[in-house]
Short mmCIF file of C-alpha atoms in Angstrom, two decimals:
data_model
loop_
_atom_site.label_atom_id
_atom_site.label_comp_id
_atom_site.label_asym_id
_atom_site.label_seq_id
_atom_site.Cartn_x
_atom_site.Cartn_y
_atom_site.Cartn_z
CA TYR A 10 4.65 6.08 26.36
CA THR A 11 2.72 9.37 26.50
CA PRO A 12 3.76 11.63 23.61
CA GLN A 13 3.07 15.33 23.98
CA ASP A 14 2.91 16.03 20.25
CA GLN A 15 -0.66 15.71 18.88
CA ARG A 16 0.38 13.85 15.74
CA ARG A 17 2.34 11.25 17.72
CA GLN A 18 -0.59 10.93 20.11
CA ASP A 19 -2.91 10.24 17.16
CA VAL A 20 -0.53 7.52 15.96
CA GLN A 21 -0.30 5.97 19.43
CA ASN A 22 -4.08 5.95 19.90
CA GLY A 23 -4.60 4.52 16.44
CA TRP A 24 -2.28 1.58 17.02
CA TRP A 25 -4.46 0.41 19.92
CA VAL A 26 -7.48 0.21 17.59
CA ILE A 27 -5.45 -1.28 14.72
CA LYS A 28 -4.20 -4.08 16.97
CA LYS A 29 -7.55 -4.59 18.64
CA TYR A 30 -9.20 -5.44 15.31
CA ASN A 31 -6.11 -7.12 13.77
CA CYS A 32 -6.02 -4.90 10.67
CA MET A 33 -2.49 -6.24 9.99
CA GLY A 34 -3.99 -9.65 9.26
CA CYS A 35 -5.13 -8.46 5.83
CA HIS A 36 -3.43 -5.09 5.23
CA GLU A 37 0.11 -3.80 5.08
CA ILE A 38 0.00 -0.84 7.47
CA GLN A 39 3.71 0.07 7.54
CA VAL A 40 6.36 -0.18 4.84
CA GLY A 41 8.10 -3.55 5.19
CA GLN A 42 5.40 -5.13 7.35
CA ARG A 43 3.80 -8.23 5.82
CA SER A 44 0.18 -9.15 6.39
CA VAL A 45 -0.88 -12.71 7.13
CA VAL A 46 -2.68 -13.16 3.80
CA GLN A 47 0.43 -12.13 1.81
CA ASP A 48 2.02 -15.48 2.67
CA LEU A 49 -0.96 -17.63 1.65
CA PRO A 50 -0.23 -19.85 -1.41
CA LEU A 51 -3.10 -18.26 -3.38
CA TYR A 52 -1.33 -14.88 -3.42
CA GLN A 53 2.19 -15.93 -4.40
CA THR A 54 1.71 -15.54 -8.18
CA GLN A 55 1.61 -12.16 -9.92
CA GLU A 56 -2.09 -12.63 -10.63
CA GLY A 57 -2.66 -13.45 -6.97
CA LYS A 58 -0.72 -10.41 -5.78
CA ASP A 59 -3.06 -8.18 -7.80
CA LEU A 60 -5.95 -9.54 -5.72
CA LEU A 61 -4.48 -8.80 -2.29
CA PRO A 62 -6.24 -6.34 0.02
CA PRO A 63 -4.83 -2.85 -0.62
CA ARG A 64 -1.74 -1.46 1.09
CA LEU A 65 -2.54 1.23 3.66
CA THR A 66 0.97 2.67 3.92
CA SER A 67 -0.16 5.95 2.31
CA GLU A 68 -3.86 5.81 3.13
CA GLY A 69 -3.94 9.19 4.86
CA ALA A 70 -2.34 10.89 1.85
CA ARG A 71 -4.49 8.95 -0.61
CA VAL A 72 -8.08 9.30 0.54
CA ASP A 73 -10.38 12.07 1.69
CA PRO A 74 -10.87 11.65 5.49
CA ALA A 75 -14.64 12.22 5.15
CA TRP A 76 -14.83 9.34 2.67
CA LEU A 77 -12.63 7.14 4.89
CA LEU A 78 -14.96 7.71 7.85
CA LYS A 79 -17.92 6.67 5.70
CA PHE A 80 -16.09 3.61 4.37
CA LEU A 81 -14.99 2.35 7.80
CA HIS A 82 -18.58 2.61 9.01
CA ASP A 83 -19.85 0.60 6.02
CA PRO A 84 -17.17 -1.00 3.80
CA SER A 85 -19.80 -2.24 1.35
CA LEU A 86 -20.83 1.41 0.71
CA SER A 87 -24.43 0.27 0.38
CA GLY A 88 -25.75 2.42 3.21
CA GLU A 89 -27.83 1.11 6.07
CA LYS A 90 -29.94 -1.95 5.32
CA THR A 91 -33.51 -1.36 4.22
CA PRO A 92 -36.28 -3.39 5.96
CA ALA A 93 -36.58 -5.58 2.86
CA GLN A 94 -32.84 -6.32 2.88
CA GLN A 95 -32.94 -7.10 6.59
CA GLN A 96 -35.87 -9.50 6.10
CA GLN A 97 -33.95 -11.28 3.36
CA ILE A 98 -30.87 -11.64 5.58
CA ASN A 99 -32.99 -12.87 8.50
CA ALA A 100 -34.65 -15.44 6.23
CA LEU A 101 -31.29 -16.71 4.98
CA ALA A 102 -30.05 -16.96 8.57
CA GLY A 103 -33.14 -18.86 9.67
CA ALA A 104 -34.23 -15.99 11.92
CA SER A 105 -37.61 -14.38 12.20
CA PRO A 106 -38.28 -11.98 9.28
CA THR A 107 -39.85 -9.50 11.67
CA PRO A 108 -37.82 -6.27 11.60
CA GLN A 109 -35.99 -5.63 14.82
CA SER A 110 -37.16 -2.78 16.94
CA SER A 111 -34.80 0.04 17.86
CA PRO A 112 -32.76 -0.83 20.95
CA GLN A 113 -33.56 1.02 24.13
CA PRO A 114 -31.14 2.21 26.82
CA SER A 115 -30.24 -0.70 29.08
CA GLY A 116 -31.69 0.98 32.17
CA SER A 117 -35.04 1.91 30.63
CA PRO A 118 -38.27 0.07 31.57
CA GLN A 119 -38.69 -0.95 27.91
CA ALA A 120 -35.22 -2.56 27.84
CA GLN A 121 -35.81 -4.37 31.14
CA ALA A 122 -39.14 -5.72 29.89
CA ALA A 123 -37.58 -6.76 26.57
CA ALA A 124 -34.74 -8.52 28.37
CA ALA A 125 -37.22 -10.39 30.58
CA ASN A 126 -39.07 -11.61 27.48
CA GLY A 127 -35.88 -12.49 25.57
CA GLN A 128 -36.51 -9.79 22.95
CA LEU A 129 -33.44 -7.62 23.49
CA ARG A 130 -31.52 -7.06 20.24
CA LEU A 131 -28.19 -5.57 19.27
CA HIS A 132 -27.87 -2.70 16.83
CA GLN A 133 -28.44 -3.78 13.25
CA GLN A 134 -25.17 -4.07 11.36
CA PRO A 135 -24.91 -1.64 8.43
CA GLY A 136 -23.97 -2.65 4.92
CA MET A 137 -24.28 -5.73 2.76
CA ASP A 138 -21.99 -8.71 2.14
CA ARG A 139 -19.99 -7.20 -0.72
CA ASN A 140 -16.88 -5.16 -1.49
CA GLY A 141 -17.82 -1.54 -2.08
CA ILE A 142 -14.59 -0.39 -3.77
CA ARG A 143 -12.98 -3.55 -5.14
CA PRO A 144 -15.73 -6.10 -5.97
CA TYR A 145 -13.16 -8.27 -7.78
CA LEU A 146 -11.47 -9.23 -4.47
CA SER A 147 -12.31 -12.51 -2.75
CA PHE A 148 -11.68 -10.95 0.65
CA ARG A 149 -14.47 -9.00 2.34
CA MET A 150 -13.71 -6.03 4.55
CA PRO A 151 -15.81 -6.78 7.67
CA THR A 152 -18.22 -4.26 9.11
CA PHE A 153 -16.68 -4.06 12.56
CA ASN A 154 -19.30 -1.78 14.13
CA PHE A 155 -16.58 0.64 15.24
CA SER A 156 -17.71 3.07 17.89
CA PRO A 157 -17.88 6.74 16.78
CA ASN A 158 -14.74 7.39 18.84
CA GLU A 159 -12.87 4.50 17.18
CA LEU A 160 -13.83 5.76 13.74
CA GLN A 161 -12.38 9.19 14.49
CA ILE A 162 -9.24 7.65 16.02
CA LEU A 163 -8.62 5.53 12.90
CA VAL A 164 -9.06 8.47 10.53
CA ARG A 165 -6.68 10.62 12.58
CA PHE A 166 -4.22 7.70 12.74
CA PHE A 167 -3.97 7.38 8.96
CA MET A 168 -3.74 11.15 8.54
CA ALA A 169 -0.92 11.36 11.10
CA MET A 170 0.95 8.35 9.66
CA SER A 171 1.04 10.10 6.27
CA GLY A 172 1.97 13.50 7.69
CA GLN A 173 -1.28 15.13 6.54
CA GLN A 174 -2.76 18.34 7.85
CA ASP A 175 -5.89 17.99 9.97
CA PRO A 176 -8.50 19.18 9.16
CA TYR A 177 -8.28 18.46 5.45
CA ILE A 178 -9.73 21.25 3.30
CA LYS A 179 -10.84 20.04 -0.10
CA GLU A 180 -10.04 22.55 -2.84
CA PRO A 181 -12.54 22.98 -5.70
CA MET A 182 -11.54 21.39 -9.00
CA MET A 183 -11.10 23.78 -11.92
CA PRO A 184 -13.65 22.95 -14.68
CA LEU A 185 -12.36 21.60 -17.98
CA THR A 186 -12.64 23.50 -21.22
CA ALA A 187 -13.91 21.66 -24.29
CA ALA A 188 -10.36 21.51 -25.68
CA GLU A 189 -8.94 20.12 -22.41
CA ARG A 190 -11.66 17.47 -22.23
CA GLN A 191 -10.80 16.32 -25.75
CA VAL A 192 -7.08 16.08 -24.91
CA ALA A 193 -7.83 13.99 -21.82
CA ARG A 194 -10.18 11.71 -23.79
CA ASP A 195 -7.53 11.14 -26.42
CA MET A 196 -4.93 10.24 -23.79
CA PHE A 197 -7.35 7.73 -22.25
CA VAL A 198 -7.92 5.84 -25.50
CA SER A 199 -4.53 6.23 -27.25
CA GLY A 200 -2.14 3.89 -25.51
CA THR A 201 -2.52 4.54 -21.77
CA PRO A 202 -4.06 1.31 -20.39
CA CYS A 203 -6.54 3.04 -18.07
CA LEU A 204 -9.66 1.21 -19.26
CA LYS A 205 -7.90 -2.16 -19.40
CA CYS A 206 -7.71 -2.74 -15.64
CA HIS A 207 -10.23 -0.36 -14.02
CA ILE A 208 -13.89 -1.11 -13.38
CA THR A 209 -16.05 0.68 -15.93
CA GLY A 210 -19.58 -0.62 -15.40
CA ASP A 211 -19.36 -2.83 -18.49
CA PRO A 212 -19.76 -6.47 -17.30
CA ALA A 213 -17.68 -7.83 -20.19
CA ARG A 214 -14.73 -5.61 -19.28
CA ASP A 215 -15.19 -5.76 -15.51
CA ALA A 216 -14.82 -9.56 -15.45
CA LYS A 217 -11.04 -9.01 -15.65
CA ALA A 218 -10.86 -5.72 -13.72
CA ILE A 219 -8.27 -5.37 -10.95
CA ALA A 220 -8.63 -1.66 -10.10
CA PRO A 221 -11.45 0.61 -8.76
CA ASN A 222 -13.91 2.59 -10.84
CA PHE A 223 -12.81 6.10 -11.88
CA LEU A 224 -16.26 7.41 -10.90
CA LEU A 225 -15.27 7.03 -7.24
CA ALA A 226 -12.16 9.21 -7.60
CA ALA A 227 -13.74 12.62 -6.90
CA GLU A 228 -15.27 11.55 -3.59
CA ARG A 229 -12.55 9.15 -2.51
CA LEU A 230 -9.08 10.37 -3.54
CA LYS A 231 -6.91 13.42 -3.00
CA PRO A 232 -5.70 15.17 -6.18
CA ASP A 233 -2.06 15.60 -5.09
CA TRP A 234 -1.68 11.91 -4.22
CA THR A 235 -3.35 10.90 -7.50
CA PHE A 236 -0.90 13.07 -9.45
CA ARG A 237 2.10 11.41 -7.73
CA TRP A 238 0.54 7.99 -8.29
CA LEU A 239 0.21 8.57 -12.04
CA LEU A 240 3.88 9.50 -12.32
CA ASP A 241 5.37 6.51 -10.47
CA PRO A 242 2.93 3.97 -8.95
CA ALA A 243 5.68 1.47 -8.13
CA GLN A 244 7.37 3.93 -5.80
CA ILE A 245 4.21 4.19 -3.69
CA SER A 246 3.12 0.55 -3.95
CA PRO A 247 5.95 -1.79 -5.08
CA GLY A 248 4.69 -4.65 -7.23
CA THR A 249 1.49 -2.90 -8.28
CA ALA A 250 -0.02 -3.80 -11.66
CA MET A 251 -0.33 -0.08 -12.45
CA PRO A 252 2.49 0.64 -14.94
CA SER A 253 5.08 3.36 -14.40
CA GLY A 254 6.47 5.53 -17.17
CA LEU A 255 3.10 6.70 -18.51
CA PHE A 256 4.45 10.27 -18.37
CA ARG A 257 7.90 11.75 -18.95
CA ARG A 258 9.43 15.00 -17.82
CA GLU A 259 9.70 17.73 -20.45
CA GLY A 260 11.00 20.97 -19.00
CA GLU A 261 8.67 22.07 -16.20
CA ARG A 262 5.79 19.76 -17.12
CA TRP A 263 4.91 16.09 -17.48
CA VAL A 264 3.76 14.89 -20.92
CA VAL A 265 2.18 11.60 -21.98
CA ASN A 266 4.91 9.10 -22.83
CA LEU A 267 3.68 7.60 -26.11
CA ALA A 268 5.66 6.86 -29.27
CA GLN A 269 2.76 8.32 -31.26
CA PRO A 270 0.93 10.80 -29.00
CA PRO A 271 -2.48 12.13 -30.08
CA VAL A 272 -2.41 15.32 -32.11
CA SER A 273 -4.49 17.11 -29.46
CA ALA A 274 -1.97 16.16 -26.73
CA THR A 275 0.97 17.30 -28.87
CA ASN A 276 -0.68 20.72 -29.21
CA TYR A 277 -1.50 20.98 -25.48
CA HIS A 278 1.30 22.86 -23.70
CA ASP A 279 0.26 22.50 -20.04
CA ASP A 280 0.92 19.54 -17.73
CA HIS A 281 -0.65 16.35 -19.14
CA ALA A 282 -0.64 14.44 -15.84
CA ARG A 283 -2.44 17.19 -13.93
CA LEU A 284 -4.96 17.47 -16.76
CA LEU A 285 -5.67 13.74 -16.48
CA VAL A 286 -6.21 14.10 -12.72
CA ARG A 287 -8.78 16.87 -13.29
CA TYR A 288 -10.48 14.77 -15.96
CA MET A 289 -10.73 11.75 -13.65
CA PHE A 290 -12.12 13.84 -10.78
CA LEU A 291 -14.76 15.43 -13.04
CA LEU A 292 -15.66 12.20 -14.86
CA SER A 293 -19.38 11.50 -15.24
CA PRO A 294 -21.10 8.17 -16.05
CA ASP A 295 -22.04 9.48 -19.51
CA GLU A 296 -18.43 10.49 -20.20
CA GLN A 297 -17.21 7.07 -19.08
CA ARG A 298 -19.63 5.34 -21.45
CA ALA A 299 -18.42 7.60 -24.26
CA LEU A 300 -14.82 6.54 -23.51
CA LEU A 301 -15.76 2.87 -23.78
CA ALA A 302 -17.37 3.47 -27.17
CA ALA A 303 -14.53 5.63 -28.51
CA GLY A 304 -11.85 4.31 -30.83
CA PRO A 305 -8.16 5.27 -30.83
CA ALA A 306 -7.62 8.99 -31.26
CA THR A 307 -5.85 10.42 -34.29
CA THR A 308 -2.12 10.33 -33.65
CA ALA A 309 0.61 12.58 -34.87
CA ASN A 310 2.59 11.80 -38.03
CA PRO A 311 4.18 8.35 -37.40
CA ALA A 312 7.32 9.31 -39.29
CA ALA A 313 7.70 12.47 -37.22
CA ALA A 314 7.07 10.51 -34.04
CA THR A 315 9.73 7.97 -35.02
CA THR A 316 12.22 10.74 -35.81
CA GLN A 317 11.49 12.36 -32.46
CA HIS A 318 11.98 9.03 -30.70
CA HIS A 319 15.36 8.49 -32.39
CA ALA A 320 16.43 12.03 -31.48
CA ARG A 321 15.61 11.40 -27.82
CA ALA A 322 17.53 8.11 -27.96
CA ARG A 323 20.61 9.83 -29.47
CA LYS A 324 20.42 12.55 -26.82
CA LYS A 325 20.27 9.92 -24.09
CA ARG A 326 23.28 8.03 -25.53
CA THR A 327 25.26 11.27 -25.81
CA ARG A 328 24.49 12.13 -22.18
CA SER A 329 25.57 8.63 -21.09
CA ASN A 330 28.84 8.98 -23.03
CA HIS A 331 29.56 12.32 -21.35
CA VAL A 332 28.96 10.76 -17.93
CA ARG A 333 31.34 7.88 -18.68
CA THR A 334 34.00 10.30 -19.96
CA ARG A 335 33.80 12.39 -16.79
CA ARG A 336 34.03 9.27 -14.64
CA ARG A 337 37.13 8.06 -16.48
CA ALA A 338 38.73 11.49 -16.10
CA ALA A 339 37.96 11.54 -12.39
CA LEU A 340 39.41 8.03 -11.92
CA GLY A 341 42.56 9.00 -13.86
CA SER A 342 43.03 12.09 -11.73
CA TYR A 343 42.56 10.06 -8.55
CA ALA A 344 45.09 7.46 -9.72
CA ALA A 345 47.65 10.18 -10.58
CA ARG A 346 47.30 11.74 -7.13
CA ALA A 347 47.65 8.33 -5.50
CA LEU A 348 50.88 7.63 -7.43
CA ARG A 349 52.35 11.00 -6.47
CA GLY A 350 51.62 10.28 -2.86
CA MET A 351 53.51 6.94 -2.88
#
């Protein structure tokens, strides 16, 4: 099979690397495909499913390709090992703590002399033994020492599988005004469970975390995918612990779906979901600490919120009644035509 289209060629080339390293053993690459670890007894409960390695069915649409290249090179995201770290690893492995010298080309006199003396070494493996994005997972993403060509092939594979344009041009994020920042803060702490599941840097909270830190969003994620994810996570990743229905459609915009929305959000007339995306992508460590220390924001009048909720419920019931009436009329008309035809 030799496709002429570049996107199909990228997919074909990527599958060779995917199968070579058995990525399907831990990850779901295609919709409907099950990884090996999905069928292990440990991951059959709902709590266990939350600790599975992430689905990669929309990876190209989800992450920045520059970040993905960096991650595949070093999944621990700790950078190359320092000499002190390498000495520690060598000591634990029972090896000599002497730092390894840089490898020489195999045909050089230095390499031949080193080989004769038994001193030839492989490249040092980058990274540490940890999960760089999801430290709460028991699984470790191995550092495979992909070749530079394999790294590029994998990035292009995920981009092509998600129908993404290559190269990806990252658009600058519009800064937040003081009023917009306050609205986003209030949404974070007034009913949306963002800080309940995501890593925050607070050890007491992070002990039960099952989602990555928001501080990684700006470098790692794409804004358009994040916006779609906020609206309906279950459509992208069925079974995810991320709840759907956090936002509801109101005219041409999405608004936070709370029985008692914050006053600031009620008075904000632009799209709430897109505002939250901008807030996440511009989040700083100081702002995250302020969120953890903040209490619930002031909400709108509870009585007014209840009245509004009942009005929406009545409107929904009325719409359902109209639909049923039209269906009955259509069935009656169909039955009358059928009788005339007999």
